Structures are given as structure tokens and as C-alpha cells.
Amino acid sequence: MVHVELAGLKKSYDGKKNVIEQVDLKLEQGEFFVLVGPSGCGKSTILRMIAGLEPITDGSLFVNGIRMNHTPPNKRNLSMVFQNYALYPHLNVEQNIMFGLHTKKISREEQQRRCADAAEMLGLADYLERKPRELSGGQRQRVALARAIVTQSPLCLMDEPLSNLDAKLRARMRSEIRQIQRKLGITMIYVTHDQTEAMTMADRMMILHEGQAMQIGKPLDIYNHPANAFTATFIGSPAMNVMDAGINPASIHLSQQCALPNPMKSSVKEASKQVLFGIRPEHILFSAPEQANAVVEVVNTEILGTETLITFIMNDPKKQWIARWNGQWQFSVGDQIPIRFDMDSIHLFSKDNGRLLWTSNEDQSNQTAREVLR
Amino acid sequence: MTSTKRISLYAVLIICTAIMMFPIFYAVSISFMDGKEVLDGQLLPSGFSLTNYVEVFEKVPLLTYLINSFATSAIVMIGQLLVSSLAAFAFVFMKFKGRDFVFFLFISTMMIPWEATMVPNFMTIQSLGWTNNYVGLTIPFFALAFGTFLLRQHFKTIPKELYEASQVAGISRFRFFWTVILPISRSSLVTLGIYSFLTNWNMYLWPLLVTNTESARTVQIGLKQLQTQEIASDWGVVMAGVVIVILPTLILLFAGQKKLQKGLTQGALK
Amino acid sequence: MNAARELQPVQTEEQQPRKSRFAFLEGWLYLLPSIILFSVFVFYPMFRTIYLSFFLADQIGPFEFAGLENYHYILRSDSFQSSIKATVLFVLFTVPATIILALFLALLTSEKIMGIGIFRTFFSSTMGMSVAASSVIWMFMYNPSIGVFSKIAEWLGLPVIQWLQNPDYALLAVSLSTIWMSTGFAYLILLGGLQNIDPHLYENARVAGVSYFYQLRRITLPMLSPTLFFIITVSFINAFQTFGQIDILTKGGPVESTNVIVYSIYKDAFINNDVGSASAQAVILFFCVLVLTVLQFKLGEKKVHYR
């Protein structure tokens, strides 16, 4: 059943310019939903509107079908984890975890029990007497998690909770948070700027750009079938190569030397002479010279052990492409290598608005497109 | 730093200390002298006789004055801390119509010299019947723009997420102020507390105006009284009084010098 | 989620929050104590002072409207003119000397060397000294027969000066004691300002190998300028408001040579019982301080948001 619904949600600070444009979203009970986008895209603002920390300018927020636009935060039955954890420096771990529980009319014994359970679950049992400043970053993060857990709220909001941790710890906490969420069956709304977090944690996610929802869907669907050039370049690392290309009914021109057959049938508007050509690094293949689409010049190689990233150019040195190949490839700068594009995996985007014009798997693309708003 | 530089720096520091501390040292020294030694103009007493200290308590009701000063300074300190922190909390954690206007009003109080308003203030206190008691000595100083700014400066460094987390948890605003903001601002409150205690202990003009009975006077007025009574006759006793009066504030200053320096600079700038 | 909730209509309007109207008042509630106190003890008496300055008045209240008579009177009176002269001279004697002395001491003690804490405590100690106590000590030091200044003069074979009784020296003597009293506070503020300067700036200067005075001129003083500006303004304002040392050391005399403006107000209001004229002088004092404060805001706007 639908747990949280945003209907035409808008936010404006000055009454003129909307920082959030018309967001519509329905979250299922127990879903792990990620709001992802570059900094300043408005993802935190949406979260804060859901929390009640930021007034809603226009549109509605429903929780369990009840309109909640003006309900104070503590009446919305949710918990929240902040980027800086918002731990009270003068309280010890136990007091921090139980902070505010008394307002929910929970008996002292019950508070203690929940705190002990949460501390056990997160491995904090030995630290209950410590002050936040005596804890490591990871432990503080766990205290913040514990504080959210003990409220037993059915909805949990997290605002970049892992961004202050080092890379290794972050990877571990990703999986830990996901496991806890599944175990408790709570609905999670999780804000991050890190596309890896979004990809690895989300049941579904929404990609935001300048206050607009660019795409909503399952991580893999979005990865495989980005609805627009922004989503295509934002999700995936290294990013999808998206380059200007000339187009006519017969072919796509990436450079003077490199032309590919135009897969779009006559149904596509002939008028567009310029498109954006997109292909993921793993879909650019090393090729036998006779099958090659182009011979390109290597600018840089990064050997990561199991795979190698090759940066190359065709003619224009400003347009750098990246290819990702399995194994260890050793090229020198300036090497000329033959490459081939996997034509089943190319994307064409409109040059005017970035919308997807064509991709090889039309069926799936349409399904994704249905989830795209407006 | 080379050792010659270091030695010369210490030399300069010691000379400066000698000059700056001389008046205090001199006062302490005189307080142990008998009349003859004072008249001879000696620098050091021949012994550490406490006669003058005993005598000063007999000549003026110094104990009463000390109690008055302690009480009024403590009352003003607590009053200022409360009133200023409430106002600073509103300025930092609340948004409401007219807030900026009130902030401007607070700033403008700093442009009004207290001495320019003392005549009507005195009349107010008189007509309220607050002369010669603690109320008249303390209440007018409870609101302090400087204190509000100093605390506001500190409150602004508190992450707003702490406030938001308490909102999500359903803690009332006042409870948040009382159980979170005040405890975690302890160091700023201590700074302001020291400052306000010092200032009020050392206040001179206002107690001079609103007290004229021995039971209500503060130590500063006591010193003036002592000096007028004893002039040129028994400086040893006067200096014993001086030493007793400056001791509490000097101890407070020595203990809180670091905090005060940091806090006052913060409140003053930025 | 239980079934009851599912049966609810899909979209229900929430209860309108009851507290929204009260929330607006809540902020004012926190400010109320300050506002009341400021109104009663700052704003009201300020307006009352301006009002009284247009009346002939005594400590009971105004009894006759006088227009600008009070201002005419004080501006023409020799007493007020000497008071203005004493105030201006006093300010000029004390403020620059205090700042320079405090800055010198602050620079001396800004290096972290062994035992520096003791020196810092010593140099800030006069901040803990009350005006009354300091004045009594200085009074003794100025004593022509047994004070330390006379002893030194005697020892050097110089004539003994009646510091506080001689109109030529009294103001200077009061100023000297005031410089000593106000150095502690100025020192503390300036030391704080010095310690706020990013030490990397000095490390970089050391790597660049520039001299101490170059550092002082190009790093320390510019970085310290907001603090300096603040303490200069505060010192000016404090100097204009001097009272205690005058009351104890000279009582405005001899021949009104130390009758600074606040002492003059005090005397007119509480001894001569001429509240009208005292109020007019208070208004003039108010404007002096106002001009100084506005100057501070204007000049220091970029670096100092408020004092």
C-alpha cells in the first residue's frame, strides 16, 4: 500500500522562483527510496519538507492517505538521521539514543529496553556511557541510526548519512543500513549525492536536477534506460560518453572519419540534424582493425587491476571518451587503437532538451518512460 | 628564536610586569605597614602584620558591604545570563515578524551611554521606592545587549540539525533551550558570567546614586567612604580595604582570563 | 499497517494546527524580558532626558518649559566650556596611550614561550581592578609627602609636584591613572584578536624569510584591524563616560580642570539640583557617543558587523 505520497510538491523561497518544481511520487510501505542528484538540486529540501522542517509552498504531502502539510515534525511519526548526525555533545550515547522518547509517552523500562536492543543491533552496547566526542565517526553514525531505530517510526528519513565517513566504512554502512531497514520493515527515504549509494541501496530512486525530477525507477532500469542525457551521465561511473553527433537518415557522424549506421527508422523526425550520442564505457569495444568503427588516439590509461579505463580522442582533443575493458591493458599515450561501438547499446538524445530519442531496446525504454513524470 | 632574543624578550616582559603591577604590589605592601612605615615612604613592610586588616573591618562595616556586593553581583550575573540567553535564543533559533527590528533596537541600546540616562533612571528607581535595596541595584542591568550578542555568536555555531532533531523528536522549544542549548553553551555562559560579575562588582556611579545607608552600600562606595574618612592618617587601613575589595575580582580574572579573552573577542567581532 | 487505516478515505485533510498563531508570539516571549528592561531603563530615560533638557527642572521633575534655554546657558557658561575642554583633553591623553601600550604588551606576549601565561595574566589584571580601588591606590601614589612619585622626585633631586592639587597637572595625573586602569581590558581584547590570526600566515612569512617588522606591518596590523578598530571605539566611548576616578581623585577640581562631562552632569543633577542643564549636557554626551558609534559602523562595516 502507498505509505507516503507527494502530489505536485513545490517549494519556493521568494515566491517567484521554484527551487522544487512539481514533484509527484508514491512510496510503497517498506520501500527503500533514494533521492539522488548533484549538490543544490533540491533533494534535501524535499526531505525536509517531508519531515516538516521546511514549509511546503504548494502541493500536498500525504502519509497513509492523510494530508500532512501543516503537521509539526513530531506528529508525523517519522525519524530522521542527519548528515552531521546531530548528536547532543553534552549527553552520553544512551541519553542521545533515548532523546525525546519521553514525549511519546513510553515508559522508562520500555525506553531502556529499546535502547539496549538498538545498541545491541549496532554494536554500541559497550559505549553507552561515552560522550559523542569520545567516539569515532563510524560509531557516531551508529548512534544516530540507533536514535532513529528506537522511535520505531514506520518512516525513516536520512540526509546524506554516510558522507562524513571514509570510503571503506561507507561501503560497510551501506549494506548495514539496508539490512536494518529490511529487518524492521520501515519505509526509508534516503538522500545522497553519491550515485553508487543510490545504485546499491535503492529499491527505487528519483534523480533530481535543478529542482526537477529527471527520472524515477529501479536502479538498473535507470542505468540501462536513462530517460535523458542528464540521467545518463549522472548514473554510472565512469559516466556515459555523451557527444555531439551529426545525423541524417542513413548515418550518425561522430567525426569526419567515423560514421555509424542510423538505427532510427523513418518514424523519427528527419528534421533533427544534430543529436547527442551516448554510449557507456563498457560498450566501447576493442576491435579487429577490419571491423573497427574508428581508430582512436589513447590519451591516458588507468589500470585498476581487474579492468582498465582508456581515455581516448577521435579528432577533437576537447572531446575525451572513456572506454572500460576487462583485464589489464597497457597502452602508451599516443597509441592508435581500433575500436568498435556495441550498436545494441547506444543512446540518442535530443540536443535541445536532452530527452531520449532512441535506444536499442524500445520495449523496456517505453516502460521506463511511463514512470518518467511529465 | 635565538637565546639572546629570548633573554631580551624575558627582560622586557619582566620590566613591563614590574611597571604594570607596581600599583597593586604597592597597595598590598602598604596594607601590611604600620603608620610610621607608611610615613617613611618604605617600599616593603617590615613584617606581615594583619592589624590593618582587622582594623578595616572595625572602622567601616566592610563585611556588610562585601555581602552586598557579592549578592548584587551574583543576582545581576544570573539575571543577565537568563535574559540575554533567552533573547539570543530567539534571535538564532526562531523566525518571526519583527525580529530584525528588535535586533536593531538591541544594537541601538549600545549607542546610548548609560551616563546620559542616569538622571531619569535615578528618578524611576526613587519613585518605585527601590533605593537602598538590591532591587534597585540589580534590575536595571538585567538586559545587556553585549551579552545577547556574545551568546548569539555562540548559538550560531550550534548546528541547526540539533534543533531539527529535537523538533522531530517532539521536544518543546523551551525544553530544547533549557536542556540542550544552555548545557552545551556552558563555556560562553561562564565567559559572560565572569564579565558580568566583574563589571557589577566594580560598578561605582550607580550604587553611589541609589544607596545612602550603610546597610545597602557596596564595597566600591565603602572604599570611597574609607578614603574620605581616613585621608592622610591611616593609609595602611585604607590599603587593607583596597586589597580585600580587589581580591575576589583578581582571583576571578586569573581563573577566567583565557575564557574571557576568547569570549570577549568573539562577542566583539564578527 | 492495520486494516483500519486502509479503510480511511485516501486523502483526508489533516487537522489545522492550533499553534500557528501562537508560534508567532513565542519568539516575542523570549525577547520580552529584554524589551521591557530596555524600554524602562534605556529608551524611556533617553527620551525623558531629551524632554527634560527643554525644561527648567529639579530632581522632582520639570517645572517650566525653557525651550533651548538650557543649551544656550550651558554653551555660554565657562564651566561647561572648561568641562568640554577637560573631556577632550582627557580623551586625547588616555585613548592613544592606552591602545599603544596595550598593543605593545599584546605583541610582546603573543609568542608562545615558557611562562607566557603568567605574564598574560599580569597584564590583563587591571581589568579586574575597580575604578574605586585603583583610584585610591593612585591617590596614595600621588600623595605629595609620602607617595612614590614624590619619593622618586626627591631622590632625583627634582621639585615635588602637588599632582592632584595643581591645575596644570591634575588632568595629566588622572589620565595617567586611567591609562593604567584601562590597559587591562584593551590588552585582553587585542591579545584575543592576535590569537585569532591564522598561524599559517606567519609560517608562510617565515618560509618567505621576511623581517619581524615587515610581518607586523603587512600581516599583523591588517589582520588585527577589526579588533583594533573595535577597541579604539570602545576606548573612546569609555573615556567619554569617565566618572569614578574624577570623583575620588579630584572631584572635578582644581579650578574645574578635571571637570569632565559625566562629572559635570552628576554635579549639576545631584549636587546643584539643576536637572534641566544636566539633561542638556547628557544629550550632548549622547550625540558624541552616537557619532562615534555610527562612525564605527560606517567605517568598520565590512569587517565589523557590530560592536
PDB file of C-alpha atoms in Angstrom, chain C residues 135 138-144 161-167 169-175 177 245 248-251 253-254 257-258:
ATOM      1  CA  SER C 135      41.851  55.464  42.266  1.00  0.00           C
ATOM      2  CA  TRP C 138      46.859  56.156  42.725  1.00  0.00           C
ATOM      3  CA  MET C 139      45.714  58.789  45.158  1.00  0.00           C
ATOM      4  CA  PHE C 140      48.273  57.481  47.585  1.00  0.00           C
ATOM      5  CA  MET C 141      50.925  57.290  44.890  1.00  0.00           C
ATOM      6  CA  TYR C 142      50.294  60.956  44.067  1.00  0.00           C
ATOM      7  CA  ASN C 143      50.449  61.983  47.728  1.00  0.00           C
ATOM      8  CA  PRO C 144      52.922  64.888  47.793  1.00  0.00           C
ATOM      9  CA  ILE C 161      54.728  68.461  42.489  1.00  0.00           C
ATOM     10  CA  GLN C 162      51.272  68.651  44.050  1.00  0.00           C
ATOM     11  CA  TRP C 163      49.947  66.345  41.328  1.00  0.00           C
ATOM     12  CA  LEU C 164      46.271  66.445  42.165  1.00  0.00           C
ATOM     13  CA  GLN C 165      46.117  69.954  43.592  1.00  0.00           C
ATOM     14  CA  ASN C 166      47.872  71.729  40.743  1.00  0.00           C
ATOM     15  CA  PRO C 167      45.501  72.682  37.889  1.00  0.00           C
ATOM     16  CA  TYR C 169      48.986  68.645  36.379  1.00  0.00           C
ATOM     17  CA  ALA C 170      45.724  67.288  37.774  1.00  0.00           C
ATOM     18  CA  LEU C 171      44.249  66.209  34.440  1.00  0.00           C
ATOM     19  CA  LEU C 172      47.526  64.617  33.415  1.00  0.00           C
ATOM     20  CA  ALA C 173      47.677  62.743  36.708  1.00  0.00           C
ATOM     21  CA  VAL C 174      44.117  61.480  36.370  1.00  0.00           C
ATOM     22  CA  SER C 175      44.845  60.484  32.775  1.00  0.00           C
ATOM     23  CA  SER C 177      45.973  56.529  36.328  1.00  0.00           C
ATOM     24  CA  GLN C 245      38.466  58.356  39.159  1.00  0.00           C
ATOM     25  CA  ILE C 248      37.705  60.069  44.074  1.00  0.00           C
ATOM     26  CA  LEU C 249      40.887  61.793  42.937  1.00  0.00           C
ATOM     27  CA  THR C 250      39.927  65.404  42.224  1.00  0.00           C
ATOM     28  CA  LYS C 251      36.171  65.993  42.470  1.00  0.00           C
ATOM     29  CA  GLY C 253      38.922  70.349  40.558  1.00  0.00           C
ATOM     30  CA  PRO C 254      41.221  72.092  40.968  1.00  0.00           C
ATOM     31  CA  SER C 257      40.479  71.447  35.350  1.00  0.00           C
ATOM     32  CA  THR C 258      39.249  67.843  35.575  1.00  0.00           C
TER      33      THR C 258
END
